Amino acid sequence: MAKVRVGVAGYGTIGQRLADGVALQGDMELVGIADLAPTLAIRALRENDMCGVNNVPYPLYLVDGADRSAFDALDIPVAGTFEELCSKVDVMLDSSPGGVGAKNKEIYKRLGVKAIFQGGEKNSVADVFFHGYANYEKGVGQDYLKLTSCNTTGLIRTVDCLDRAIGLEKVAITIIRRVADPGDYHRGLTNALQMDKAPSHQAVDLMTIMPHVEATGILVHTPVTHGHIITVLATAKDGKKITRDMALEAFRKHPRIRTVTTDEGFKGNASFFKYARDLGNRRGDMYEIGLWEDSIVESGNDIMYAIHIPQESVTIPETMDAIRAAMKMQLTREEGTAQTNKYLGIGRFKR
Amino acid sequence: MAKVRVGVAGYGTIGQRLADGVALQGDMELVGIADLAPTLAIRALRENDMCGVNNVPYPLYLVDGADRSAFDALDIPVAGTFEELCSKVDVMLDSSPGGVGAKNKEIYKRLGVKAIFQGGEKNSVADVFFHGYANYEKGVGQDYLKLTSCNTTGLIRTVDCLDRAIGLEKVAITIIRRVADPGDYHRGLTNALQMDKAPSHQAVDLMTIMPHVEATGILVHTPVTHGHIITVLATAKDGKKITRDMALEAFRKHPRIRTVTTDEGFKGNASFFKYARDLGNRRGDMYEIGLWEDSIVESGNDIMYAIHIPQESVTIPETMDAIRAAMKMQLTREEGTAQTNKYLGIGRFKR
Amino acid sequence: MAKVRVGVAGYGTIGQRLADGVALQGDMELVGIADLAPTLAIRALRENDMCGVNNVPYPLYLVDGADRSAFDALDIPVAGTFEELCSKVDVMLDSSPGGVGAKNKEIYKRLGVKAIFQGGEKNSVADVFFHGYANYEKGVGQDYLKLTSCNTTGLIRTVDCLDRAIGLEKVAITIIRRVADPGDYHRGLTNALQMDKAPSHQAVDLMTIMPHVEATGILVHTPVTHGHIITVLATAKDGKKITRDMALEAFRKHPRIRTVTTDEGFKGNASFFKYARDLGNRRGDMYEIGLWEDSIVESGNDIMYAIHIPQESVTIPETMDAIRAAMKMQLTREEGTAQTNKYLGIGRFKR
Amino acid sequence: MAKVRVGVAGYGTIGQRLADGVALQGDMELVGIADLAPTLAIRALRENDMCGVNNVPYPLYLVDGADRSAFDALDIPVAGTFEELCSKVDVMLDSSPGGVGAKNKEIYKRLGVKAIFQGGEKNSVADVFFHGYANYEKGVGQDYLKLTSCNTTGLIRTVDCLDRAIGLEKVAITIIRRVADPGDYHRGLTNALQMDKAPSHQAVDLMTIMPHVEATGILVHTPVTHGHIITVLATAKDGKKITRDMALEAFRKHPRIRTVTTDEGFKGNASFFKYARDLGNRRGDMYEIGLWEDSIVESGNDIMYAIHIPQESVTIPETMDAIRAAMKMQLTREEGTAQTNKYLGIGRFKR
């Protein structure tokens, strides 16, 4: 069977990882990436001889408005234009800056290319607001999908997990989020926690994906770069009690949830980053979210727990799922996510 | 009526503020402070000509083990020994390092002096684990009281407030705490969030003070110095719904809760510190906790909200309450807290 | 003799402290402050009943474009317009946002009011680029003065000090600067050091004030809020050797340089902030810069040392000096700075 | 020719990278690593099936005092004891915690194994205090070498580079250092800069390696994790002037100095970490130091510049050099460093 041909628009923090993710899928082909300027990420490709035209892994195409001479001056090979890239693929992964994806969609429509947008775009850009585990089937055969954002993606893994195992009625979340990525100089926070108005958009987004669960929450920005921590209070349907053991059993079975303890050395968000580097993972990334077993406590009939979200890489698996759904590569969540997991090496870790 | 004579053991972050707080109470007299070494805090007193023997505001006594010559070398006047201080007072406020208070208690008992311990001591050091609003009457006439810690003190203000207005059954909290005080060099955290094992001690302490409310929670350390943020999910008794308006009305009436909005400029924990400095408050301190009105959201029948805890100063009012209770200066929470509030200028702010 | 009448334009971080500084000068009168919006700083004045019209300390005037109704809604008394304030004063201290001062100057000229601009304006706005210790006499009787910025002000205190004692030929500096003020949410940096292109503007500015000294330097931003640290390598004229003792002796005599050691507890920038709070200084401010005696080392004939700059308050004394020079209140640096020091309580600290 | 057999004692931040480095050398064999407890780093090896006995890359040996059962419980294969490892190698790289290396040396001596110690040990542990570029020949054939620490290693690359090109008399440095590594929870600093007493040990160490150059300096700790920044002021011998072009030309030729500009996007220390991740470098590491071309400024006859030190990985190349010198694999600095550079891929980057 022919490989599904995939392009990536926007080679930033997410775009780099989407390209890596596609390159790992045995049944997909990374046709190329598109960007506007010779950023550090593009220069790194060049230094690795990884961009260009001659059978190199990540051929580089330029979006409208790009200054070709800036690339030439740095001896960075260019494979063509954005439209040329689009015309060669079955599906585009759009990780352009927020708002640009909506404009790109006009091109995708004109060229009859499917597209999967990242969380920065408005929901209206897509036919389906998608999560690989929670609503895979809704995306099957659709043309335009939008992924949930990093926090929502990781959060829903656990909420969907409990919901399928036990049945949930509502969740209340506190998001303790990182304010910048490592290497960011265009945003930051110094010695301050910052409040967002409640409810957080992640809670609202969760209800869009899982309309039968009521959700609300509060988000606080913190001056760190290595991932978010979310606390979740989950209430079961029909007044049912959720015990610590019930929750733990469900979480431990989920391939994209890595359950850990503080005693093992996972003392906080930065431990996961350290561990991913220790593993030698490319870019120090991790696809799984973390879940602290020693954070799980019962609150009356409800259950409370804390998770870690690796913001740079967490949405990559669900985006691969989205390609599978949109392209009808697999028709069910079980098959689609299993295939993604196999190619990304998810689930291989052992307790 | 004679003023109640008060001493302070340990002139650190809390001890300095206790001394200031006592000095503001019209019906109390600050007899002196006691410490071990010529710390920056003691040197600051010296620079201000505020320590010493001749009618100066904060006479300095030395605890056992202090090196008198170190004080002499810096020309810092010393008024006497710790036991001499104890023998001149009705009640000692003990803000010694954790564990030292328990040893000091032997002296207090021998000299027949009452004492109020800070949150760092074990509960067993005291007859009553005390909070000015939640259980004032339990402290009346008692000899040894222990204050709740900073987070618990602020948290209980809001939980007791809702409980008296509506009736609560349980709370689940997420504590996003500062890891060091401004100027601390002996502890810190850099670009990391750190998990504690659940449940947090603050939830457990809350249940000791308010045994009819079930509480649990998760605590995360963050690399900031200006105060904690706590999110609270509160469930009413008997399945009753708590509306946003009900909660807001109760919070707005509480003298030690300052309700604010992000639109006014209270964007996070650091805004409160800035505002206290703008007010010209001594040390940039604030006695009230902050509560964001735009954080209050309904979760089914439950209510969720976020508060700010100024860790250095929040326990001062409740400690003044404790003196009033222990010394039977006022016999009810209404009278005791009102008197404290009057002298500390709490409740004067206007919306 | 009639007091010199002073107004303050822009009641932000610097403006608040300028107003406080003027209010402390026995021979000046704070006529009023001007601002655009009901910021937290203005709300704090209101909460303290310190703004308004009836003999209150800091009457508030509104600049062009201010929405009067926003102040009325908060019950904040307004004393009049910016032009009305200007017409009542002898000299305006302009701490408006960068660039606004140049526009305000048109009003000052029209109304015949002198003005002193802060470091954010271009040098061309003023007749003299001013430093109280380095070139006081140049400012005497002038109409428009511009102050050096916070780092340059503190740096020049030490360079001028060595220059007068020993004679300097050149300096090379490394500025390790704070990236935001406490409470700032509009700028920040998270887990990153940031380079500026060399040479730093502070070195260039130093040469404008002290043209006989060659200066260059490198500036690095760091994610902290409590003050800068600058290292200085100073070379004497004519190949003369500067010993550690020579430098120390000069620094210790300077009223606006506070010499400290790490052993005393001044472990870094945050220790000064802690100490200022311990002193009970308004807003936790300090007018002196810090100089670590145990940072002074000889490098061949040169001397190297490190200083601390309290960015929020360090320019206040030199601005008071500037008023004295511009208004010919004192005609020499010795008299002018001594008068400022007396009213601000500078120089009273004892080793 | 038989490969040189190498073992690594201590599999922490440095030890992991030493093992990776040795594994990349075509003329060396990594015989095994030794550690005490099943840390996250060891667990990561286990998860990767990389430790053990049967031809796996990083066989794990246990040091004295290790609890074998803790490894068994986690199903982590153990290849033997520390002494068994030592008996199989030609040279041990000792990256044990500070002080342990001195104890290990007794074993090395008894078994006749050469050893190379990291910067945490005292100089007296070794025969030679070593730097691959500055004094390679001194290490040739020696039994016990000690590497310079991370800052000193990177600093000396540039000082030796200028010294060989121009001839240096003295340097004065300001070290702006990171306070913790990513993932560290046992040390940290929050919203504070911290002073060390001058002179910094790095300046003193530089003089030990390069006794003809006078060096002094000041060190300031900053709350970041991704590398140090050092500013250097260098003075040539005999009053010779060093121009910007002379310095730039020398730096650009050095294989282990990566010259960059802020305009390219290298805005600070964190940009190098980002770039190394973008390159896909294992662990996000970089062997080269960074040098900002737009930081180079002239100060009279002297030259000033700023460099970036990637603290986790910078000493790896010089440690490989040390093996080559100690084992007489190459007899000159040119040959030794060239071989290291070839195997580590250093020098391949293109401007």
PDB file of N, CA, C and O in Angstrom, chain D residues 38 62 81 140 164 247 265:
ATOM      1  N   PRO D  38      20.068   2.868  41.922  1.00  0.00           N
ATOM      2  CA  PRO D  38      19.271   2.888  40.680  1.00  0.00           C
ATOM      3  C   PRO D  38      18.626   4.247  40.449  1.00  0.00           C
ATOM      4  O   PRO D  38      17.421   4.411  40.600  1.00  0.00           O
ATOM      5  N   LEU D  62      28.656  -2.273  40.128  1.00  0.00           N
ATOM      6  CA  LEU D  62      28.217  -1.602  41.359  1.00  0.00           C
ATOM      7  C   LEU D  62      29.402  -1.264  42.247  1.00  0.00           C
ATOM      8  O   LEU D  62      30.254  -2.110  42.503  1.00  0.00           O
ATOM      9  N   THR D  81      31.344  -6.006  40.033  1.00  0.00           N
ATOM     10  CA  THR D  81      31.703  -4.996  41.024  1.00  0.00           C
ATOM     11  C   THR D  81      32.614  -3.941  40.406  1.00  0.00           C
ATOM     12  O   THR D  81      33.179  -4.133  39.329  1.00  0.00           O
ATOM     13  N   VAL D 140      51.044  13.700  28.674  1.00  0.00           N
ATOM     14  CA  VAL D 140      51.426  12.514  27.888  1.00  0.00           C
ATOM     15  C   VAL D 140      52.138  11.478  28.777  1.00  0.00           C
ATOM     16  O   VAL D 140      53.144  11.776  29.412  1.00  0.00           O
ATOM     17  N   ARG D 164      48.130  31.984  22.033  1.00  0.00           N
ATOM     18  CA  ARG D 164      48.944  31.417  20.966  1.00  0.00           C
ATOM     19  C   ARG D 164      48.994  32.338  19.755  1.00  0.00           C
ATOM     20  O   ARG D 164      49.994  32.407  19.045  1.00  0.00           O
ATOM     21  N   ALA D 247      41.201  39.306  17.288  1.00  0.00           N
ATOM     22  CA  ALA D 247      40.547  38.341  18.173  1.00  0.00           C
ATOM     23  C   ALA D 247      39.582  37.461  17.389  1.00  0.00           C
ATOM     24  O   ALA D 247      39.564  36.234  17.517  1.00  0.00           O
ATOM     25  N   GLY D 265      19.979  34.854  15.997  1.00  0.00           N
ATOM     26  CA  GLY D 265      19.012  34.229  16.888  1.00  0.00           C
ATOM     27  C   GLY D 265      19.641  33.688  18.164  1.00  0.00           C
ATOM     28  O   GLY D 265      18.927  33.177  19.025  1.00  0.00           O
TER      29      GLY D 265
END
